[in-house]
PDB file of C-alpha atoms in Angstrom:
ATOM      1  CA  UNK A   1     134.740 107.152  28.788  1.00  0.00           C
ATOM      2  CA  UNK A   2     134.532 103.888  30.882  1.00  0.00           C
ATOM      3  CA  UNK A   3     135.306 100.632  29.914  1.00  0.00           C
ATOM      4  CA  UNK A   4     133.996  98.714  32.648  1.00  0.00           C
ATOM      5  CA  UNK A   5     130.524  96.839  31.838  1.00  0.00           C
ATOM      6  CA  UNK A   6     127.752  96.338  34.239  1.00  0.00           C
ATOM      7  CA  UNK A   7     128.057  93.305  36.249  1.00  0.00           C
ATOM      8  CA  UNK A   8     125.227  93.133  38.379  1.00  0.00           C
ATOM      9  CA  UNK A   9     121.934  94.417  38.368  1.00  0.00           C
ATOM     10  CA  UNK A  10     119.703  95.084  41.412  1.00  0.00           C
ATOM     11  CA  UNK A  11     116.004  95.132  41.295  1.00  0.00           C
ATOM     12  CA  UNK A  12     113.013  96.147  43.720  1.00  0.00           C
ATOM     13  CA  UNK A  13     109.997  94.313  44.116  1.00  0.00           C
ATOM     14  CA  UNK A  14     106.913  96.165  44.708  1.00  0.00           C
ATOM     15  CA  UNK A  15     105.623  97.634  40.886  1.00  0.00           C
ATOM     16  CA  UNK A  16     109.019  96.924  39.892  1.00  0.00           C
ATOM     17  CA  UNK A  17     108.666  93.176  38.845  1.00  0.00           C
ATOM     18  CA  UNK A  18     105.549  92.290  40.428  1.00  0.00           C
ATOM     19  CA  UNK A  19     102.126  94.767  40.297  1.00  0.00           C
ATOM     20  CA  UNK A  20     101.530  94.779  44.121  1.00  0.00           C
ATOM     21  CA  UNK A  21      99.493  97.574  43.473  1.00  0.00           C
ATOM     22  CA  UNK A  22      96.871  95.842  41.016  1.00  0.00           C
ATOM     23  CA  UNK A  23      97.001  92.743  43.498  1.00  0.00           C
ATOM     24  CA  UNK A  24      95.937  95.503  46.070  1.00  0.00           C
ATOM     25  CA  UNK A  25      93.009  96.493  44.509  1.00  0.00           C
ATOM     26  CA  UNK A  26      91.765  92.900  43.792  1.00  0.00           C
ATOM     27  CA  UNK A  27      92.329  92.249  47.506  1.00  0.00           C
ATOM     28  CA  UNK A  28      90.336  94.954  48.454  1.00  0.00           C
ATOM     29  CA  UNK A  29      86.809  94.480  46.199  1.00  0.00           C
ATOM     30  CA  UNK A  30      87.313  90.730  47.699  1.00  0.00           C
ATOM     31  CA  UNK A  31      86.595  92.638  51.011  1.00  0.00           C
ATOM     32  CA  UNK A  32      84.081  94.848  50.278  1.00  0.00           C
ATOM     33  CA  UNK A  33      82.020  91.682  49.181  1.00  0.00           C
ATOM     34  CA  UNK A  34      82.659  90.381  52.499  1.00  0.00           C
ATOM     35  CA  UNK A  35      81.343  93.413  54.002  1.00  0.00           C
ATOM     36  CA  UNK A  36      78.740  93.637  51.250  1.00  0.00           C
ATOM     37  CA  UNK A  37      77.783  90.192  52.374  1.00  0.00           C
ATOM     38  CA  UNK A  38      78.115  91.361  56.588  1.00  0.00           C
ATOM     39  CA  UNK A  39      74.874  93.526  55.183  1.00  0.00           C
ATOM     40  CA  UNK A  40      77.420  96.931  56.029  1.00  0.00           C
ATOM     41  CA  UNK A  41      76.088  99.825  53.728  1.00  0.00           C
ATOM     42  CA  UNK A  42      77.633 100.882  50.597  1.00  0.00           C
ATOM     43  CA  UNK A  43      79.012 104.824  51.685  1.00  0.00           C
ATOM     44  CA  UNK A  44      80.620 102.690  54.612  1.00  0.00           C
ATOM     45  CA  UNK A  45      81.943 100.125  53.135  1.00  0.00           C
ATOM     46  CA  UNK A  46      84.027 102.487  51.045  1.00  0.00           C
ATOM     47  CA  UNK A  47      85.238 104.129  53.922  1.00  0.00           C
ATOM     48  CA  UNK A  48      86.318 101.410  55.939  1.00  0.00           C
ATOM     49  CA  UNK A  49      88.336 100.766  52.785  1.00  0.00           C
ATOM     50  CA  UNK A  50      89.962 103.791  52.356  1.00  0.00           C
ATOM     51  CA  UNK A  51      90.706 104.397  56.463  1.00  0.00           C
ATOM     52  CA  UNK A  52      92.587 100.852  56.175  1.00  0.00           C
ATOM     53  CA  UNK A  53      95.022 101.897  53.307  1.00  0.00           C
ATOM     54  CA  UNK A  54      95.462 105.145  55.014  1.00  0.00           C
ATOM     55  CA  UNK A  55      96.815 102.812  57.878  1.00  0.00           C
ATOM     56  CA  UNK A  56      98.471 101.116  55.409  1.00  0.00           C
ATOM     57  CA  UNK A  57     100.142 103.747  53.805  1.00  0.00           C
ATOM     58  CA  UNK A  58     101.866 105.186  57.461  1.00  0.00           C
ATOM     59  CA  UNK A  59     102.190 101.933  58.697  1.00  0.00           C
ATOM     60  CA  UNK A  60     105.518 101.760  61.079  1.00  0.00           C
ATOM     61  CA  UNK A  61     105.779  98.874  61.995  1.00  0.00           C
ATOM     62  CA  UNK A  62     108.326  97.859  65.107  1.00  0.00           C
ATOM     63  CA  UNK A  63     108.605  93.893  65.571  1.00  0.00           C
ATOM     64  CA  UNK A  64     110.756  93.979  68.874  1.00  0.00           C
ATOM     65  CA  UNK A  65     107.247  95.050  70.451  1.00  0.00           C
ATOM     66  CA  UNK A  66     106.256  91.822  70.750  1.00  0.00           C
ATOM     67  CA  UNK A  67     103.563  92.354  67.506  1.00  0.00           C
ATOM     68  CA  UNK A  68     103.827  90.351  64.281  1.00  0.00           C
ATOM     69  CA  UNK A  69     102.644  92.448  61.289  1.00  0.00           C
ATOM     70  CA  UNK A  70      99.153  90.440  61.237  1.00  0.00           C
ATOM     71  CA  UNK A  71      98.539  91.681  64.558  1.00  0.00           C
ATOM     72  CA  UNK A  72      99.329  95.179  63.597  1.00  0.00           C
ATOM     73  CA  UNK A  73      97.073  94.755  60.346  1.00  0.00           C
ATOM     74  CA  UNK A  74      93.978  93.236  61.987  1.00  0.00           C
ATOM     75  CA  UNK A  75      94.241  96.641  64.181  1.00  0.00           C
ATOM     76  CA  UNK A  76      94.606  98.510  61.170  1.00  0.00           C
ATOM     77  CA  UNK A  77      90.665  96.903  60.150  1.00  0.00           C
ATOM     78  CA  UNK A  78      89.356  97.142  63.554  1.00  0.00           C
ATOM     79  CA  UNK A  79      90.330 100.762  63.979  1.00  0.00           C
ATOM     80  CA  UNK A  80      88.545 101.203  60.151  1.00  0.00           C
ATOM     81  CA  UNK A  81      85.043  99.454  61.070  1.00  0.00           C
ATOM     82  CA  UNK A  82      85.434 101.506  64.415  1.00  0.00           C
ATOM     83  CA  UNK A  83      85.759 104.777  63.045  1.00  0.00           C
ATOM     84  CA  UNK A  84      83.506 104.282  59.998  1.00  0.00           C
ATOM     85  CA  UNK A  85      80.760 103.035  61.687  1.00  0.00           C
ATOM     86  CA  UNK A  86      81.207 105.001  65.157  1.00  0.00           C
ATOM     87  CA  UNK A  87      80.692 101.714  67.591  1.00  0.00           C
ATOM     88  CA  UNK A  88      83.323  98.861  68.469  1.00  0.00           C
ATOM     89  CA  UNK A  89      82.946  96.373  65.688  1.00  0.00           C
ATOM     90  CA  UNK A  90      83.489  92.331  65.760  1.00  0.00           C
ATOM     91  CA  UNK A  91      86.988  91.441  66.448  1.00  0.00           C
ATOM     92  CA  UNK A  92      86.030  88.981  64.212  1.00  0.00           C
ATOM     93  CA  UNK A  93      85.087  90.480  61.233  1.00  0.00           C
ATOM     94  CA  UNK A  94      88.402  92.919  61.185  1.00  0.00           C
ATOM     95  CA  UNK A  95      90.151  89.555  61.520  1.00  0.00           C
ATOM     96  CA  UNK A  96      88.079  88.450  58.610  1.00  0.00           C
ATOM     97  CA  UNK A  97      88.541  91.610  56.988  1.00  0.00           C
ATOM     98  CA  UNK A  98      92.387  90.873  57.071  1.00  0.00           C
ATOM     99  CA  UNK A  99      93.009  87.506  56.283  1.00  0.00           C
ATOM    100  CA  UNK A 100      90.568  87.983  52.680  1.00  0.00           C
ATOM    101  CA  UNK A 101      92.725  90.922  51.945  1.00  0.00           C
ATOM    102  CA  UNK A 102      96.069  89.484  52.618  1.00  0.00           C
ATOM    103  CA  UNK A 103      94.842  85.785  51.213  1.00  0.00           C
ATOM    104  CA  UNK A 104      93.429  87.300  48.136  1.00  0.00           C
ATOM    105  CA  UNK A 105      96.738  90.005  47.439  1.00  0.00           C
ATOM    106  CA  UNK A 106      98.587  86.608  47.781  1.00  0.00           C
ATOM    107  CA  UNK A 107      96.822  84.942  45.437  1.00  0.00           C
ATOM    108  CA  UNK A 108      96.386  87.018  42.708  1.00  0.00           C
ATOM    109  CA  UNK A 109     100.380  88.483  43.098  1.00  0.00           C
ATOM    110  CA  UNK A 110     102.457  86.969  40.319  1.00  0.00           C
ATOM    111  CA  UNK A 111     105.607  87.221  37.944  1.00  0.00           C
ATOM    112  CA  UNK A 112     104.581  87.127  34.624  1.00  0.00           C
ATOM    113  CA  UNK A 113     105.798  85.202  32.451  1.00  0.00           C
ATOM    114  CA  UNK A 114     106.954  88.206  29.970  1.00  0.00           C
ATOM    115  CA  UNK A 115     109.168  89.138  33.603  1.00  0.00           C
ATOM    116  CA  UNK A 116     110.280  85.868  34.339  1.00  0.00           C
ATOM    117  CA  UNK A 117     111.651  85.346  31.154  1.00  0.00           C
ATOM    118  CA  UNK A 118     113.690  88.426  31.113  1.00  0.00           C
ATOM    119  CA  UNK A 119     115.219  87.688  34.384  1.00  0.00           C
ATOM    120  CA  UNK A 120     116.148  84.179  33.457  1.00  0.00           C
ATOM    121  CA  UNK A 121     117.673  85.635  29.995  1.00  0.00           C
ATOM    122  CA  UNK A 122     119.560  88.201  32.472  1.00  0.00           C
ATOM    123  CA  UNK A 123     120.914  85.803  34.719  1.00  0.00           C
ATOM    124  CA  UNK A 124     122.720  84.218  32.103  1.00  0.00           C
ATOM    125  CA  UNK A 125     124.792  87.799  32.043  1.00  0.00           C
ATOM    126  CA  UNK A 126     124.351  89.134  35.244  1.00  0.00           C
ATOM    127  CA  UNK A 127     124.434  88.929  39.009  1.00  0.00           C
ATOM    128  CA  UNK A 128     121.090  89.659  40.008  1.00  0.00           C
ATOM    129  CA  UNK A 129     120.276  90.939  43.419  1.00  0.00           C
ATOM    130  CA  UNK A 130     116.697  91.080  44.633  1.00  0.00           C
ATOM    131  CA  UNK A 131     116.702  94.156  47.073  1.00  0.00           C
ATOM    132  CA  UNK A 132     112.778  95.017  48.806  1.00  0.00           C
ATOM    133  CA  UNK A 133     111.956  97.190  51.739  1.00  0.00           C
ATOM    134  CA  UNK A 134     109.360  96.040  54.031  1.00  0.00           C
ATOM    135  CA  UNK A 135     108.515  94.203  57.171  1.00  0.00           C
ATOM    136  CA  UNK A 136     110.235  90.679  56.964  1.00  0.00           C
ATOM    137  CA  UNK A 137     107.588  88.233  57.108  1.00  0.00           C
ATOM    138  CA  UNK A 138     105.545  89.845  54.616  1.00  0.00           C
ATOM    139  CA  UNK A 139     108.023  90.245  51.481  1.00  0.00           C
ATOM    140  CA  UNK A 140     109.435  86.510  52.068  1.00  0.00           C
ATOM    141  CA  UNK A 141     105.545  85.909  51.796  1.00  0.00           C
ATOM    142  CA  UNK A 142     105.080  87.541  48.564  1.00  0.00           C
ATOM    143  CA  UNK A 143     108.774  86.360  47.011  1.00  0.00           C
ATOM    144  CA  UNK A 144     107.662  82.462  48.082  1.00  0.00           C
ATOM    145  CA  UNK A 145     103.796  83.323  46.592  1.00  0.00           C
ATOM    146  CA  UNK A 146     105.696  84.690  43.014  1.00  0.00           C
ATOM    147  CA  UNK A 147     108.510  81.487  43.288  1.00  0.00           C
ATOM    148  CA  UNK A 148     111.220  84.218  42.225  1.00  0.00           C
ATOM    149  CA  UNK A 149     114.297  83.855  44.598  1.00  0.00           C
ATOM    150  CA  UNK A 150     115.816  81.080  42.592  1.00  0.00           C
ATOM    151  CA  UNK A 151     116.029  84.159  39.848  1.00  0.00           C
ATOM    152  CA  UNK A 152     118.365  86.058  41.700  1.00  0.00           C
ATOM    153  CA  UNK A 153     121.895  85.435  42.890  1.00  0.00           C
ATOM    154  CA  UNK A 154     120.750  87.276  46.260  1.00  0.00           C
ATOM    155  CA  UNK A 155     117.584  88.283  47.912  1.00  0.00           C
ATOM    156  CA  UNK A 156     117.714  91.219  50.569  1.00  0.00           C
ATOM    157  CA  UNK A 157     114.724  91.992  52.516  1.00  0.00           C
ATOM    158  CA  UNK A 158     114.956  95.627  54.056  1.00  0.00           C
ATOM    159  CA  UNK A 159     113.231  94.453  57.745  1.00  0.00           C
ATOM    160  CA  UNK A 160     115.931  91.973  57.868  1.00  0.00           C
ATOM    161  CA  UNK A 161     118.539  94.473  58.178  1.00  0.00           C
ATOM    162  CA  UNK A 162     119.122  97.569  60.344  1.00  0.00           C
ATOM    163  CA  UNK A 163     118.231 100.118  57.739  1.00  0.00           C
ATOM    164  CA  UNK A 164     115.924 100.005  54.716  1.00  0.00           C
ATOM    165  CA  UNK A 165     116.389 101.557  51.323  1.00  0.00           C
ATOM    166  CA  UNK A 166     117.777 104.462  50.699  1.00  0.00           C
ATOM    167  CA  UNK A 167     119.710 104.063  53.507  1.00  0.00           C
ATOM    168  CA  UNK A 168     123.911 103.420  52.061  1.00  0.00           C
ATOM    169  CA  UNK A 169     124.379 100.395  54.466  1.00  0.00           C
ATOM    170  CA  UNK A 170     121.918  98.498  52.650  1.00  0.00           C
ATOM    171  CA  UNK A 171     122.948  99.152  49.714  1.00  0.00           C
ATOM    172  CA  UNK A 172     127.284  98.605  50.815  1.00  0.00           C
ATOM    173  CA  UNK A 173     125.774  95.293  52.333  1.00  0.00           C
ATOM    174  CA  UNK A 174     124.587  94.068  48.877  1.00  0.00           C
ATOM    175  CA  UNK A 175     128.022  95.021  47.014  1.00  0.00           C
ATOM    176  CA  UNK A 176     129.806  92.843  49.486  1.00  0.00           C
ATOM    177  CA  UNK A 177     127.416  90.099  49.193  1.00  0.00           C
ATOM    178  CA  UNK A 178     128.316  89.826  45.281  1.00  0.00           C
ATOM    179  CA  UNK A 179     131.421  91.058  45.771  1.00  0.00           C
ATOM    180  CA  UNK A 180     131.162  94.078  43.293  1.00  0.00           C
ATOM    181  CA  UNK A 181     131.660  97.651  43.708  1.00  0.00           C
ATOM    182  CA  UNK A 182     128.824 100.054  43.535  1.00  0.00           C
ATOM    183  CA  UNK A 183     129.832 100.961  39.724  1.00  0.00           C
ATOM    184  CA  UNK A 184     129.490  97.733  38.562  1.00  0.00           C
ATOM    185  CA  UNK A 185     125.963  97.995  39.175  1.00  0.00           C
ATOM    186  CA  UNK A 186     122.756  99.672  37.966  1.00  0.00           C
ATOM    187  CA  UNK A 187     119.617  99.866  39.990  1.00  0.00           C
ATOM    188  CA  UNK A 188     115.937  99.558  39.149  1.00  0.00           C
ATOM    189  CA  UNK A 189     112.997 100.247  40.716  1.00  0.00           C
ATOM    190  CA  UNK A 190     109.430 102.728  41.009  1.00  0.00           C
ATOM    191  CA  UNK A 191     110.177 104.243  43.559  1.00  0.00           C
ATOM    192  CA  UNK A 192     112.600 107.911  43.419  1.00  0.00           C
ATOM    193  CA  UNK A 193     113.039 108.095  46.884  1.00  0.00           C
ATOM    194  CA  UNK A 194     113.604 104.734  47.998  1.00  0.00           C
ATOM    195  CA  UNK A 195     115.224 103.241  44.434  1.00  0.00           C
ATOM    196  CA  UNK A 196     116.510 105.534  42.504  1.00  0.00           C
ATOM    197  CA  UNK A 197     117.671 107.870  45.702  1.00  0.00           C
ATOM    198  CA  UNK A 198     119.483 104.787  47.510  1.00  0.00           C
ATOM    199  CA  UNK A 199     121.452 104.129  44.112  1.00  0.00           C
ATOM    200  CA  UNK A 200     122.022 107.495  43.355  1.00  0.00           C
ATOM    201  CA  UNK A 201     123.882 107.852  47.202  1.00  0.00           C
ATOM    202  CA  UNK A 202     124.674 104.413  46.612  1.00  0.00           C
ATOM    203  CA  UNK A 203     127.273 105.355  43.885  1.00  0.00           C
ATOM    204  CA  UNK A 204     125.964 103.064  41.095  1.00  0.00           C
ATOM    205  CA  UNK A 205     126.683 103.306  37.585  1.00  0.00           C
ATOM    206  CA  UNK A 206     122.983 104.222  36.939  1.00  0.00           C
ATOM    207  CA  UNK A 207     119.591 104.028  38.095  1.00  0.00           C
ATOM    208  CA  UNK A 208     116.576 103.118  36.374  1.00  0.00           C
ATOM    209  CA  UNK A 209     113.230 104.293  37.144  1.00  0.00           C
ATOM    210  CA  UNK A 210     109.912 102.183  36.487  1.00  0.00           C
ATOM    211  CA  UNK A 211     107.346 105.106  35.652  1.00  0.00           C
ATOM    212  CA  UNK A 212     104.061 102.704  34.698  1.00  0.00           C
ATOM    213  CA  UNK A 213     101.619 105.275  35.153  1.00  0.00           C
ATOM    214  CA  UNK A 214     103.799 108.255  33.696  1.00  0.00           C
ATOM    215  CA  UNK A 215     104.199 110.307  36.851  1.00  0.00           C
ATOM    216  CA  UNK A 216     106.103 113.663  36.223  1.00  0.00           C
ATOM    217  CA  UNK A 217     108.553 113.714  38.673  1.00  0.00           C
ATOM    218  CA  UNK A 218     107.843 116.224  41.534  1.00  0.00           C
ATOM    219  CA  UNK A 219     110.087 119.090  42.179  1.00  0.00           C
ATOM    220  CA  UNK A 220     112.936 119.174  43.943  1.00  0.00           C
ATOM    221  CA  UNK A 221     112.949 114.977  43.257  1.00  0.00           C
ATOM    222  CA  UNK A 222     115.674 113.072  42.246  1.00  0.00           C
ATOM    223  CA  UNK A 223     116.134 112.430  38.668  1.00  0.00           C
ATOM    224  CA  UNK A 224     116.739 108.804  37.601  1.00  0.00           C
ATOM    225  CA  UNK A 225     119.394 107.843  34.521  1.00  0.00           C
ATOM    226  CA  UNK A 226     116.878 106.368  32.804  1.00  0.00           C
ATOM    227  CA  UNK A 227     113.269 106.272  32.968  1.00  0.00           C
ATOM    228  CA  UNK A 228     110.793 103.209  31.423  1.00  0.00           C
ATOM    229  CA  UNK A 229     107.532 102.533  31.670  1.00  0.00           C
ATOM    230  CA  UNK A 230     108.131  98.711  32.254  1.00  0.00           C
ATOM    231  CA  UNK A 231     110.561  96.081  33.474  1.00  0.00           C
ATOM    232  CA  UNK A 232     110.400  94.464  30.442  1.00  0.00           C
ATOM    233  CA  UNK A 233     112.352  97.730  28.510  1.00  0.00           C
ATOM    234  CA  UNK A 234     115.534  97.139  30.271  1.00  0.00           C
ATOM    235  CA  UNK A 235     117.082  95.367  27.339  1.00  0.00           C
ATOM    236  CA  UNK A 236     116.761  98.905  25.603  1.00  0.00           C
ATOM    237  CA  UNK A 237     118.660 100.240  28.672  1.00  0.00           C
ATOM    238  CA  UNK A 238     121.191  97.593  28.719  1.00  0.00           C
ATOM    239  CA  UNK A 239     121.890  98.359  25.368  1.00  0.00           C
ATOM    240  CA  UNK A 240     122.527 102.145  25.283  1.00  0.00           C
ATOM    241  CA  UNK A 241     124.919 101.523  28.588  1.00  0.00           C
ATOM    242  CA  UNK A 242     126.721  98.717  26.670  1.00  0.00           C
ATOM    243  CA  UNK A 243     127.154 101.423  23.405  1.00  0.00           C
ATOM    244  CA  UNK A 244     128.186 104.186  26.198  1.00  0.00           C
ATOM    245  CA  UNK A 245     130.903 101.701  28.068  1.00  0.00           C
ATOM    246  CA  UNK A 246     132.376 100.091  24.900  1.00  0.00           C
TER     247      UNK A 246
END
């Protein structure tokens, strides 16, 4: 049995502490008013929609092109309007179409105050390490729009670094940078093949999934230490590892 307790805990951003996902689908209903209001029809509208998350979803996104990731996301809503409505649309309505999107995701993105809480009551325990993939100028967008990094002894942004989640470098980067060793750690997150398959390679002492929506987890998958359907359970967590280590 060990007797070494968990010293630092590392968390993901995206659905982990922050519902990017429900600040998504604000964002989105903000645009189709503004095509609503363009006088686009209805059956288009909601195609335009979906053929921009599609983009969204497969986004690759390489910034020593010369691109910034606005550039690459207006595209994404000019290629929509283009192939939904079959003609070259108004560069300045996919530009339009961006900026309400992005603004309104911005805007409505926050850390609750149920998750804030928790973190601060963690801190007083723990190093906490902040660890999202992404393009660069995007996540430090959302962390400043949620005022979070003052929660967390480090914040690691994936497009910062060579190689994102699950990649091991990120991961050995982040030890070093708190100066702990991989079992000294636990790692939570939504996502099994980014989170819980980086900390699982990673070496950490265990890995906690965030299932909100209670996906089964597919076959062949990894399978996380724990699994909770919220942030705000990993008190409950804490507690069973502290029983198991003591």
């Amino acid at each position: 049995m060990e007797n070494k307790r968990v010293l630092s805990i590392i968390f993901d951003l995206d659905n982990t502490l922050v519902d990017t996902a429900g600040a998504g689908r604000v964002a989105i209903q903000k645009v189709c008013d503004l095509l609503n209001s363009k006088q686009v029809q209805e059956s288009h509208i909601r195609n335009i929609c979906e053929i921009f998350l599609q983009k969204l979803l497969h986004e690759s996104f390489d910034p020593s092109v010369g691109r910034t990731i606005d550039d690459v996301r207006i595209r994404h809503w000019y290629e929509a309007l283009q192939e939904a409505l079959g003609t070259d649309p108004d560069p300045a309505l996919a530009s339009s179409c961006y900026y309400t999107w992005k603004n309104t995701r911005m805007q409505v993105l926050d850390l609750s105050p149920e998750v804030r809480s928790l973190l601060e009551e963690l801190q007083k325990n723990y190093k906490l390490l902040l660890l999202t993939n992404g393009d660069s100028q995007t996540q430090w967008e959302k962390i400043k729009a949620v005022r979070c990094e003052g929660l967390f002894s480090a914040v690691v942004v994936g497009g910062d670094h060579p190689e994102q989640k699950p990649a091991l470098s990120i991961f050995t980067y982040c030890f070093e940078h708190l100066g702990v060793q991989p079992r000294d750690c636990i790692m939570v997150g939504d996502s099994l093949s980014t989170d819980i398959q980086g900390g699982i390679n990673a070496g950490v002492k265990a890995t906690v999934w965030i299932n909100s929506d209670s996906r089964c987890i597919p076959q062949g998958s990894v399978t996380p230490d724990y699994t909770v359907p919220s942030v705000l359970n990993l008190m409950d967590v804490l507690g069973e590892l502290y029983v198991y280590v003591s």
